[in-house]
Amino acid sequence: MLWIAIRMLTGDAQKFYGLLFGIAFSTLLITQQMTIFVNLVQRGASGVFNAPEAEVWVMDPVSRTTDVSYAMPATALDKVRSVPGVEWAVPHLRAVANVRTAEGDLEGVAVIGVDDATLIGLPRRMAQGDKSVLFAPDAVAIDDTGAQRFFPAGASPIGARLELNDQRAVIRGIADAIPSFTSTVVLYTRYSNALNFVPGTRNRLSFVLVGVSEGQTPEQVADRIEAETGLKAKTRDEFAQAGIDFIIENTGIPTNFGITVFLGFVVGVAIVGLTFSLFIRDNIKQFGALKAIGVTNGKIVRMVAAQAGLVGMIGYALGVVGTVLFIYGFSANPFFKGFYIPWQVPLISLVAVVIILAITGLIAIRSVLRTEPAAVFR
Amino acid sequence: MTIPASPPCEAEAAICARGIIRDFEAGQTTIRVLHGIDAEIRSGEMTYVVGESGSGKTTLISIMCGILWPTAGEVKVFGTDIYKLSDTELVNFRLNNIGFIFQQYNLIPSIDAAANAAVPLIAKGMPVEEAREKAKVLLDKLNIGNQADKLPRQLSGGQQQRVAIARALVHEPRLVVCDEPTAALDARSGRRVMDLLREVAVAPDRACIIVTHDNRIFDLADRIIVLEDGRITHDGKEMPDGH
Ligand SMILES: Nc1ncnc2c1ncn2[C@@H]1O[C@H](COP(=O)(O)OP(=O)(O)OP(=O)(O)O)[C@@H](O)[C@H]1O
Ligand SMILES: [Mg+2]
């Protein structure tokens, strides 16, 4: 009987493709929007991910994220270094500055000052040039998405001069970095250079990055730093989460994406529900005939379930493949750099598809079960 | 109201209906469509149920073949009191014992003629290909063997009806029920279909009930039951005088 059920469905090409489209569209919308949401929100932690060596971030108690920080006095560094369990501690400066490009445009950039000696605070890899280029005077490394923004395709940023808050800076390398939430251009330079580039008040030390001694957990060390220095200390994971939470709490992003995902679900219910109801209504006489001939309600339910299941499986697969192609197709676009589909996302859209089909399937089954077999003689 | 006790049926009766009453709710009022029908259908015969429109013919045969519950009364089909069966047992009883020919055929549009004719076998669990092969033999007998691979919409109305007839017979049921088989046909085609049904549907161990008000084919019946306003007014080999 399942063979007949499937043929009934696929034989009506128009409705079959309509149903596939409905499920695929919903899956695509839900999967794609949630993927973008998750990746975008994780950009709130890009500052943390871009300094992979740091196991603990130490900051002023009022600082909240890598981009929302209040500077500490320079003495904080020595205080942190004296805490037991701190293997190493380096200064880390994060500030904003204005840059005048070769074309004369003024742009806001983020300046990140990394440790002069160890260069801790740089992203894991350079896209172009070696990390050691930063030892040259006035040298900065630009992040790769920034390079694409500042320099049109073909023009090499290496060697380009920038006017950074009226100070001369020369781009010597390109860092392979995760873009920030706002896609701000980032310039990496040594801490001592950064102090020159970014004029300011007495206190300029944004963070102290800490590595913990062997046998110590970052949590223990962070607690001890807080207790002994009165500063705030967060493990890498905690601080990354703080960055993500900040985006979620302070932007309309969850609402916007939530609305789109919800609409995807509603559109799915609408398209699939209507088409499936039409399909069942068109075939109600045939179902009635089958019931009269001697197909039990249980088998009828299984037939409808098989029809819904087939549509669901193919439609869902198309939707997920569509999302993968979408992300893949835009992978060259800096906005989508590093985008991935967390496994939870397809699972959630699968649940959505199952709910859509359960709703429409139950309505369909109800109308089929209600048809009296005696109706076939009318 | 008391119903006078009816005499028992013949032992070998295919269908034994006793005291069949059927009411329909129509808004506030209840309409009694069948007023205590006693009837017997025998195997090896083609029995016509005739009567004016609205006399209750369809209602009666629906009850006799187990797709419509009577308000009161008892129906035994080959000795089984079918309305004492559970829902599932009744469905399976129909599948194993009854062949239906619906007026609108109700073929499944997206499977071919052979598969449509094979539906009862497939419903019984026979593999699709095996069932189609069996159905093809029957389609051959009905002279549409060469149409076996066509979809219903590629067939003429008459060919579709033959597919429907094949579907009613493919699982060799002991009872075949047919509502208005000639209503949509001209006189000649109507006769041809009835001849065909006589040939393929009537067998010594099979009963065949045909509902019709087509007086052009009354002469082909072995037995005619006349219904008037939900009561049997005649039961015999020929139509009563005046019809
Ligand atoms: N499901 C129903 N609900 C309400 N009334 C019904 C229902 N089925 C049949 N009736 C009524 O019962 C009466 C007999 O109907 P039935 O269909 O048995 O007549 P029939 O002899 O088959 O007529 P026809 O020759 O027109 O097919 C009619 O008055 C009809 O309106
Ligand atoms: Mg009728």
XYZ file of C-alpha atoms and ligand atoms in Angstrom:
653
model
C 0.000 0.000 0.000
C 2.918 2.325 0.645
C 3.864 1.928 -2.994
C 0.424 3.153 -3.953
C 0.675 6.012 -1.455
C 3.976 7.180 -2.899
C 2.709 6.884 -6.468
C -0.406 8.839 -5.557
C 1.820 11.624 -4.337
C 4.508 11.685 -7.003
C 1.931 11.168 -9.738
C 0.510 14.608 -8.995
C 3.663 16.431 -10.051
C 2.335 19.903 -9.423
C 1.413 19.274 -5.812
C 4.418 17.077 -5.198
C 6.808 19.812 -6.278
C 4.714 22.362 -4.419
C 5.131 20.345 -1.237
C 8.845 19.848 -1.838
C 9.220 23.550 -2.445
C 7.354 24.394 0.747
C 9.489 22.129 2.908
C 12.727 23.046 1.142
C 11.943 26.741 1.413
C 11.175 26.507 5.121
C 14.256 24.419 5.775
C 16.424 26.811 3.787
C 15.038 29.876 5.510
C 15.304 28.414 9.001
C 18.710 26.764 8.531
C 20.264 29.655 6.678
C 18.989 32.354 9.010
C 19.987 30.445 12.121
C 23.418 29.763 10.661
C 23.963 33.432 9.941
C 22.628 34.304 13.372
C 24.938 31.932 15.207
C 27.974 32.971 13.196
C 27.187 36.657 13.462
C 26.654 36.525 17.181
C 29.897 34.603 17.613
C 31.633 37.549 16.010
C 31.034 39.220 19.345
C 33.817 36.972 20.596
C 36.155 37.506 17.639
C 38.492 39.656 19.764
C 38.973 36.721 22.106
C 39.359 34.143 19.328
C 41.921 36.374 17.588
C 44.266 36.219 20.588
C 44.508 32.440 20.893
C 47.393 32.291 23.380
C 45.574 34.139 26.138
C 44.038 31.777 28.657
C 42.873 34.474 31.029
C 41.881 38.046 30.261
C 42.427 40.579 33.038
C 40.682 43.961 32.925
C 39.229 46.813 34.895
C 36.171 45.670 36.844
C 33.868 47.772 34.627
C 35.121 46.344 31.325
C 32.652 44.044 29.612
C 33.980 42.843 26.250
C 37.076 43.201 24.105
C 35.474 46.259 22.536
C 33.880 47.735 25.631
C 36.754 48.240 28.024
C 38.080 50.793 30.487
C 41.842 51.231 30.673
C 43.891 50.263 33.741
C 47.014 51.897 35.104
C 50.259 50.396 33.758
C 51.038 49.009 37.223
C 48.306 46.438 36.786
C 50.655 44.381 34.656
C 53.163 43.855 37.462
C 50.386 43.121 39.949
C 49.097 40.370 37.706
C 52.559 38.966 37.105
C 53.053 38.544 40.825
C 49.991 36.332 41.251
C 50.939 32.679 41.767
C 49.915 30.465 38.854
C 50.480 33.191 36.287
C 53.066 31.751 33.891
C 53.265 34.895 31.799
C 51.333 38.145 31.481
C 51.549 40.656 28.629
C 49.951 44.040 27.984
C 47.215 44.328 25.402
C 45.889 47.616 24.079
C 42.669 48.053 22.178
C 41.621 51.458 20.953
C 39.949 53.185 18.058
C 41.696 55.581 15.747
C 41.151 57.450 12.532
C 43.047 56.550 9.420
C 43.525 58.597 6.297
C 43.915 56.254 3.356
C 45.959 56.849 0.217
C 42.751 58.046 -1.471
C 42.304 60.566 1.311
C 39.271 58.908 2.875
C 38.906 58.995 6.618
C 38.030 55.685 8.227
C 37.635 54.516 11.784
C 39.850 51.559 12.639
C 40.614 49.462 15.663
C 44.215 49.542 16.811
C 45.431 46.537 18.756
C 48.726 46.761 20.558
C 50.352 43.374 21.129
C 53.246 42.515 23.379
C 56.493 44.059 22.120
C 58.669 41.070 22.886
C 56.484 38.038 22.232
C 53.847 39.497 19.887
C 51.228 37.630 21.959
C 47.863 39.094 21.062
C 48.239 38.554 17.311
C 45.915 36.140 15.508
C 47.230 32.621 15.080
C 48.272 33.033 11.463
C 49.329 35.719 9.041
C 47.689 35.739 5.618
C 50.685 37.534 4.190
C 54.099 38.331 5.660
C 55.605 36.941 8.837
C 54.688 38.047 12.327
C 58.218 39.362 12.749
C 57.541 42.179 10.259
C 55.967 43.978 13.204
C 59.383 44.495 14.755
C 60.122 47.141 12.100
C 59.484 50.725 13.194
C 56.008 52.100 12.441
C 54.957 48.644 11.187
C 51.338 47.549 11.363
C 49.563 44.427 10.147
C 46.089 44.863 8.734
C 43.450 42.173 9.096
C 42.474 40.440 5.872
C 38.898 41.675 5.687
C 40.206 45.178 6.334
C 42.738 44.737 3.541
C 39.927 43.833 1.164
C 38.012 46.907 2.239
C 40.860 49.389 2.030
C 42.550 48.043 -1.067
C 40.690 47.182 -4.237
C 41.384 43.779 -5.725
C 44.870 43.556 -7.234
C 46.422 46.369 -5.222
C 48.791 44.963 -2.608
C 48.499 46.580 0.813
C 52.068 45.603 1.699
C 54.203 48.693 1.946
C 51.226 51.037 1.859
C 51.456 54.064 4.093
C 48.658 55.125 6.353
C 48.212 58.245 8.381
C 47.095 56.928 11.731
C 45.919 59.766 13.996
C 48.519 61.933 12.206
C 51.261 59.370 12.831
C 52.939 57.544 10.008
C 52.272 53.803 9.780
C 53.351 51.296 7.163
C 51.472 48.084 6.446
C 53.979 45.233 6.565
C 51.718 42.220 6.804
C 48.173 40.885 6.642
C 46.726 38.987 9.560
C 44.341 36.093 9.031
C 41.726 37.165 11.540
C 38.069 36.466 12.307
C 36.163 39.631 11.397
C 34.603 41.608 14.217
C 30.842 41.960 14.566
C 30.952 45.413 13.022
C 33.565 44.375 10.423
C 35.754 47.255 11.599
C 39.190 47.335 9.992
C 41.814 46.199 12.503
C 45.458 47.272 12.618
C 47.829 45.189 14.740
C 50.996 46.773 16.000
C 53.426 46.467 18.877
C 52.227 47.842 22.206
C 54.838 50.628 22.279
C 53.844 51.696 18.760
C 50.210 51.614 19.692
C 50.850 54.034 22.546
C 52.185 56.487 19.953
C 49.381 55.945 17.485
C 46.681 56.362 20.041
C 47.149 59.494 22.087
C 45.391 59.382 25.355
C 45.230 59.678 29.028
C 47.555 58.302 31.632
C 45.926 54.870 31.710
C 46.133 53.045 28.410
C 46.402 49.384 29.336
C 43.120 47.804 28.139
C 43.833 44.204 29.088
C 46.479 41.958 30.498
C 46.657 38.622 28.720
C 47.699 35.745 30.916
C 49.016 32.241 30.391
C 48.637 29.877 33.338
C 51.310 27.646 34.824
C 51.174 23.942 34.330
C 48.907 22.135 36.752
C 46.667 25.183 37.120
C 43.288 25.671 35.502
C 42.427 29.059 34.000
C 39.460 29.218 36.390
C 41.677 28.869 39.469
C 44.148 31.441 38.227
C 41.414 33.888 37.247
C 39.863 33.593 40.700
C 43.201 34.179 42.340
C 43.941 37.225 40.176
C 40.602 38.730 41.085
C 41.180 38.083 44.779
C 44.708 39.438 44.868
C 44.511 42.417 42.492
C 40.923 43.594 42.686
C 40.822 43.505 38.893
C 38.369 41.477 36.849
C 39.732 38.238 35.358
C 37.862 36.041 32.892
C 38.854 32.767 31.319
C 38.980 32.703 27.570
C 35.653 30.868 27.310
C 33.918 33.140 29.796
C 35.134 36.229 28.024
C 34.123 34.896 24.607
C 30.659 34.197 25.999
C 30.546 37.714 27.447
C 31.201 39.096 23.953
C 28.420 36.955 22.476
C 26.004 37.865 25.259
C 26.759 41.526 24.725
C 25.689 41.289 21.063
C 22.577 39.351 21.964
C 21.586 41.791 24.684
C 22.446 45.009 22.917
C 21.315 44.492 19.335
C 17.996 43.661 17.740
C 19.601 40.674 16.106
C 17.940 37.866 18.029
C 14.521 39.418 17.440
C 15.140 40.006 13.755
C 16.436 36.545 13.073
C 13.849 35.054 15.367
C 11.105 36.730 13.331
C 12.550 35.426 10.062
C 12.889 31.908 11.413
C 9.334 32.076 12.704
C 8.140 33.342 9.315
C 9.962 30.462 7.635
C 8.045 28.127 9.875
C 4.718 29.854 9.242
C 5.271 29.951 5.476
C 6.131 26.257 5.629
C 2.947 25.433 7.509
C 0.942 27.566 5.092
C 2.363 26.239 1.815
C 2.665 22.647 2.934
C -0.602 22.654 4.824
C -2.584 24.094 1.934
C -0.982 21.941 -0.734
C -1.278 18.796 1.317
C -4.920 19.517 2.101
C -5.581 20.068 -1.590
C -3.808 16.840 -2.419
C -5.848 14.905 0.130
C -9.075 16.546 -1.009
C -8.344 15.628 -4.626
C -7.797 12.039 -3.584
C -10.502 11.749 -0.959
C -12.712 9.611 -3.255
C -9.827 7.248 -3.876
C -9.137 7.017 -0.168
C -12.847 6.340 0.363
C -12.745 3.591 -2.243
C -9.713 2.040 -0.570
C -11.511 2.098 2.775
C -14.581 0.415 1.252
C -12.491 -2.198 -0.535
C -10.869 -3.092 2.747
C -7.901 -0.963 3.732
C -7.850 -0.471 7.495
C -7.599 2.955 9.074
C -4.197 1.971 10.390
C -2.932 1.380 6.859
C -4.530 4.623 5.662
C -2.681 6.498 8.403
C 0.546 4.832 7.342
C -0.088 5.802 3.729
C -0.555 9.465 4.614
C 2.449 9.304 6.936
C 4.565 7.838 4.131
C 3.475 10.636 1.821
C 4.324 13.283 4.411
C 7.568 11.517 5.268
C 8.735 11.367 1.658
C 8.007 15.034 1.087
C 9.699 15.862 4.365
C 12.875 13.913 3.678
C 13.449 15.167 0.151
C 12.375 18.726 0.937
C 14.551 18.862 4.031
C 17.565 17.508 2.169
C 17.080 20.106 -0.568
C 16.821 22.860 2.038
C 19.984 21.834 3.857
C 21.912 21.403 0.614
C 20.630 24.830 -0.411
C 21.998 26.342 2.784
C 25.359 24.661 2.311
C 25.541 25.942 -1.265
C 24.542 29.387 -0.076
C 27.249 29.561 2.574
C 29.748 27.998 0.191
C 28.808 30.378 -2.609
C 29.406 33.394 -0.415
C 32.532 32.075 1.269
C 34.678 34.558 -0.688
C 32.663 37.418 0.742
C 34.428 38.814 3.855
C 31.118 39.038 5.676
C 30.831 35.252 5.529
C 34.468 34.551 6.420
C 34.761 31.494 8.603
C 31.031 30.766 8.502
C 30.120 27.225 9.426
C 26.853 25.388 10.060
C 26.724 24.225 13.679
C 25.231 20.729 13.863
C 22.437 21.950 16.119
C 21.066 24.145 13.333
C 20.048 21.419 10.845
C 18.699 19.479 13.797
C 16.473 22.378 14.801
C 15.197 22.826 11.252
C 14.559 19.075 11.102
C 12.423 19.405 14.203
C 10.619 22.334 12.551
C 9.970 20.232 9.427
C 8.676 17.366 11.531
C 6.321 19.735 13.348
C 5.115 21.273 10.062
C 4.394 17.823 8.650
C 2.852 16.577 11.864
C 0.421 19.492 11.894
C -0.556 19.168 8.230
C -0.459 15.373 8.296
C -2.779 15.172 11.289
C -5.287 17.491 9.638
C -5.100 15.421 6.462
C -5.457 12.125 8.286
C -8.463 13.448 10.182
C -10.299 14.262 6.968
C -9.423 10.897 5.443
C -10.491 8.954 8.514
C -13.732 10.904 8.655
C -14.688 9.920 5.125
C -17.277 7.194 5.379
C -16.699 4.285 3.070
C -20.421 4.448 2.215
C -19.707 7.794 0.545
C -18.229 5.933 -2.427
C -21.681 4.952 -3.633
C -22.855 8.548 -3.693
C -42.962 -0.440 17.134
C -42.609 -4.189 17.130
C -41.262 -5.931 14.133
C -42.951 -9.220 13.330
C -40.504 -12.078 13.606
C -39.109 -13.046 10.222
C -38.653 -16.596 9.058
C -35.052 -17.769 9.080
C -32.993 -17.609 5.879
C -32.099 -20.568 3.719
C -28.981 -22.197 5.055
C -26.890 -21.468 1.967
C -28.008 -17.844 1.517
C -25.111 -15.586 0.558
C -26.665 -12.643 2.347
C -29.365 -12.865 4.937
C -30.752 -9.499 6.010
C -33.344 -9.402 8.751
C -35.282 -6.411 10.051
C -33.028 -3.781 8.531
C -33.959 -0.271 9.615
C -31.946 2.753 8.696
C -32.612 6.301 9.856
C -30.838 9.447 8.720
C -30.702 12.612 10.738
C -31.801 15.564 8.645
C -31.463 18.626 10.826
C -34.017 18.324 13.652
C -35.936 15.441 12.166
C -35.081 11.810 11.621
C -35.938 10.238 8.287
C -36.496 6.516 8.147
C -35.146 5.347 4.812
C -35.462 1.587 5.326
C -38.442 0.223 7.218
C -37.464 -3.243 8.393
C -36.168 -5.019 5.326
C -35.961 -8.801 5.160
C -34.013 -10.018 2.153
C -31.970 -12.943 0.966
C -29.371 -12.959 -1.771
C -28.325 -16.278 -3.281
C -25.044 -17.324 -4.794
C -24.937 -18.146 -8.498
C -27.478 -15.463 -9.282
C -27.462 -11.935 -10.539
C -29.864 -10.074 -8.280
C -31.160 -6.658 -9.261
C -32.288 -4.131 -6.708
C -34.544 -1.691 -8.501
C -36.791 1.160 -7.517
C -37.377 4.838 -7.958
C -34.800 7.389 -7.033
C -34.741 7.846 -3.291
C -36.368 4.501 -2.560
C -33.324 3.375 -0.560
C -31.510 1.059 -3.001
C -28.024 2.410 -2.334
C -28.652 2.508 1.378
C -29.761 -1.124 1.364
C -26.802 -2.522 -0.545
C -24.353 -0.383 1.468
C -25.703 -2.067 4.571
C -25.612 -5.498 2.921
C -21.952 -5.192 2.005
C -20.750 -3.825 5.318
C -19.975 -0.192 4.624
C -22.999 1.389 6.322
C -24.251 0.532 9.797
C -27.983 -0.239 10.044
C -29.950 1.540 12.745
C -31.421 -1.837 13.619
C -31.395 -5.328 12.172
C -28.926 -8.028 11.371
C -26.919 -8.848 8.253
C -25.248 -12.201 7.780
C -22.872 -12.498 4.865
C -21.890 -16.109 4.231
C -22.963 -16.862 7.778
C -20.968 -14.054 9.417
C -22.975 -11.511 11.373
C -20.924 -8.651 9.935
C -22.065 -5.851 12.238
C -20.989 -7.865 15.260
C -17.416 -7.817 13.971
C -14.920 -5.267 15.258
C -14.083 -2.380 12.910
C -10.861 -3.979 11.755
C -12.428 -7.413 11.376
C -15.179 -5.905 9.233
C -12.638 -4.120 7.009
C -10.733 -7.346 6.526
C -13.965 -9.227 5.914
C -14.772 -6.853 3.063
C -11.272 -7.186 1.665
C -11.532 -10.962 1.610
C -15.132 -11.414 0.530
C -16.519 -8.445 -1.352
C -15.800 -6.808 -4.686
C -17.063 -3.278 -5.327
C -17.864 -1.560 -8.586
C -18.452 2.121 -7.906
C -20.407 4.273 -10.263
C -17.566 6.786 -10.507
C -14.967 3.991 -10.705
C -12.693 5.912 -8.259
C -9.538 4.661 -9.924
C -6.246 6.027 -8.619
C -5.078 8.481 -11.304
C -1.331 8.007 -10.962
C -1.055 4.220 -11.189
C -1.661 2.243 -14.365
C -4.669 0.095 -15.211
C -3.073 -3.148 -14.071
C -2.054 -1.695 -10.723
C -5.514 -0.210 -10.246
C -7.105 -3.560 -10.946
C -4.619 -5.139 -8.536
C -5.431 -2.862 -5.580
C -7.316 -5.493 -3.511
C -4.422 -7.938 -3.928
C -1.894 -5.259 -2.982
C -4.047 -4.357 0.012
C -3.906 -8.014 1.022
C -0.126 -7.760 0.999
C 0.768 -9.305 -2.349
C 3.904 -7.806 -3.928
C 2.988 -5.165 -6.507
C 4.465 -6.924 -9.549
C 2.867 -10.267 -8.764
C -0.474 -8.569 -8.171
C -0.216 -6.658 -11.453
C 0.457 -9.892 -13.340
C -2.654 -11.486 -11.878
C -4.684 -8.392 -12.690
C -3.411 -8.442 -16.283
C -4.888 -11.882 -16.824
C -8.271 -10.492 -15.852
C -7.823 -7.376 -17.983
C -7.139 -9.715 -20.902
C -10.399 -11.479 -20.219
C -12.127 -8.102 -20.229
C -10.525 -7.319 -23.589
C -8.360 -4.464 -22.339
C -5.165 -6.439 -21.782
C -3.366 -4.112 -24.187
C -4.276 -1.116 -21.995
C -2.714 -2.551 -18.854
C 0.164 -0.061 -18.750
C -1.948 3.022 -19.311
C -3.004 5.520 -16.697
C -6.736 5.901 -16.103
C -6.868 9.281 -17.835
C -5.484 7.684 -20.988
C -8.471 5.317 -21.104
C -12.010 5.883 -22.336
C -14.876 5.811 -19.860
C -15.840 2.304 -20.919
C -12.275 1.079 -20.536
C -12.056 2.662 -17.099
C -15.205 0.829 -16.100
C -13.657 -2.451 -17.197
C -10.652 -1.687 -15.019
C -13.073 -1.053 -12.152
C -14.778 -4.391 -12.889
C -11.419 -6.127 -12.902
C -10.603 -4.546 -9.552
C -13.882 -5.890 -8.128
C -13.101 -9.439 -9.271
C -9.336 -9.768 -9.068
C -9.286 -11.176 -5.546
C -12.120 -13.615 -6.386
C -14.616 -12.316 -3.845
C -17.739 -14.302 -3.061
C -19.941 -11.225 -3.284
C -19.861 -8.520 -5.935
C -21.769 -5.279 -5.448
C -22.395 -2.817 -8.192
C -24.287 0.506 -8.021
C -25.804 1.815 -11.264
C -23.275 0.307 -13.677
C -25.118 1.505 -16.760
C -26.351 4.901 -15.625
C -23.820 6.816 -17.674
C -23.947 4.561 -20.740
C -26.107 4.456 -23.861
C -28.398 1.454 -24.342
C -25.966 -0.616 -26.401
C -22.960 -0.071 -24.160
C -25.159 -0.694 -21.150
C -26.180 -4.077 -22.436
C -22.599 -4.927 -23.307
C -21.450 -4.164 -19.791
C -24.232 -6.237 -18.301
C -23.443 -9.133 -20.615
C -19.839 -8.835 -19.574
C -20.745 -8.787 -15.892
C -22.916 -11.879 -16.345
C -20.000 -13.575 -17.984
C -17.255 -12.696 -15.528
C -18.993 -11.863 -12.263
C -21.590 -14.589 -11.979
C -20.286 -17.898 -10.702
C -21.856 -20.773 -8.780
C -20.250 -19.774 -5.521
C -20.553 -16.045 -5.994
C -23.436 -13.700 -5.433
C -23.838 -10.575 -7.475
C -26.027 -7.597 -6.564
C -26.702 -4.861 -9.075
C -28.497 -1.672 -8.195
C -30.176 -0.047 -11.154
C -33.212 1.803 -12.312
C -32.324 1.138 -15.939
C -35.389 -0.767 -17.220
C -33.577 -1.522 -20.501
C -31.609 -4.264 -18.790
C -34.204 -5.794 -16.490
C -34.426 -8.873 -18.712
C -30.856 -9.873 -17.821
C -31.637 -10.414 -14.134
C -32.011 -13.789 -12.459
C -33.973 -12.139 -9.733
C -35.416 -8.701 -9.123
C -36.081 -7.050 -5.782
C -38.210 -3.925 -5.994
C -37.915 -1.255 -3.331
C -40.552 1.387 -2.772
C -40.069 3.964 -0.054
C -37.820 1.709 1.919
C -39.968 -1.396 1.707
C -39.673 -4.444 -0.528
C -42.776 -4.631 -2.668
C -41.754 -7.376 -5.041
C -39.246 -10.191 -5.127
C -39.235 -12.518 -8.134
C -37.707 -13.656 -11.404
C -39.418 -10.980 -13.474
C -40.623 -7.459 -12.975
C -44.199 -7.224 -11.718
C -46.779 -6.071 -14.237
C -47.151 -2.357 -14.645
C -43.403 -1.621 -14.753
N -26.014 10.125 4.316
C -27.313 10.478 4.222
N -27.796 11.451 5.003
C -29.090 11.822 4.916
N -29.969 11.270 4.102
C -29.541 10.279 3.281
C -28.180 9.844 3.297
N -28.046 8.853 2.407
C -29.276 8.694 1.831
N -30.166 9.534 2.356
C -31.580 9.624 2.022
O -32.122 8.334 2.001
C -33.018 8.169 0.933
C -32.616 6.965 0.105
O -31.355 7.217 -0.481
P -30.651 6.173 -1.440
O -29.399 6.779 -1.882
O -30.570 4.872 -0.752
O -31.667 6.089 -2.638
P -31.514 5.368 -4.028
O -32.688 4.451 -4.156
O -30.166 4.796 -4.156
O -31.716 6.579 -5.014
P -30.976 6.847 -6.417
O -31.707 5.970 -7.419
O -31.259 8.270 -6.679
O -29.568 6.523 -6.274
C -33.005 9.474 0.153
O -34.145 10.222 0.506
C -31.761 10.147 0.609
O -31.947 11.532 0.602
Mg -28.456 5.158 -5.387
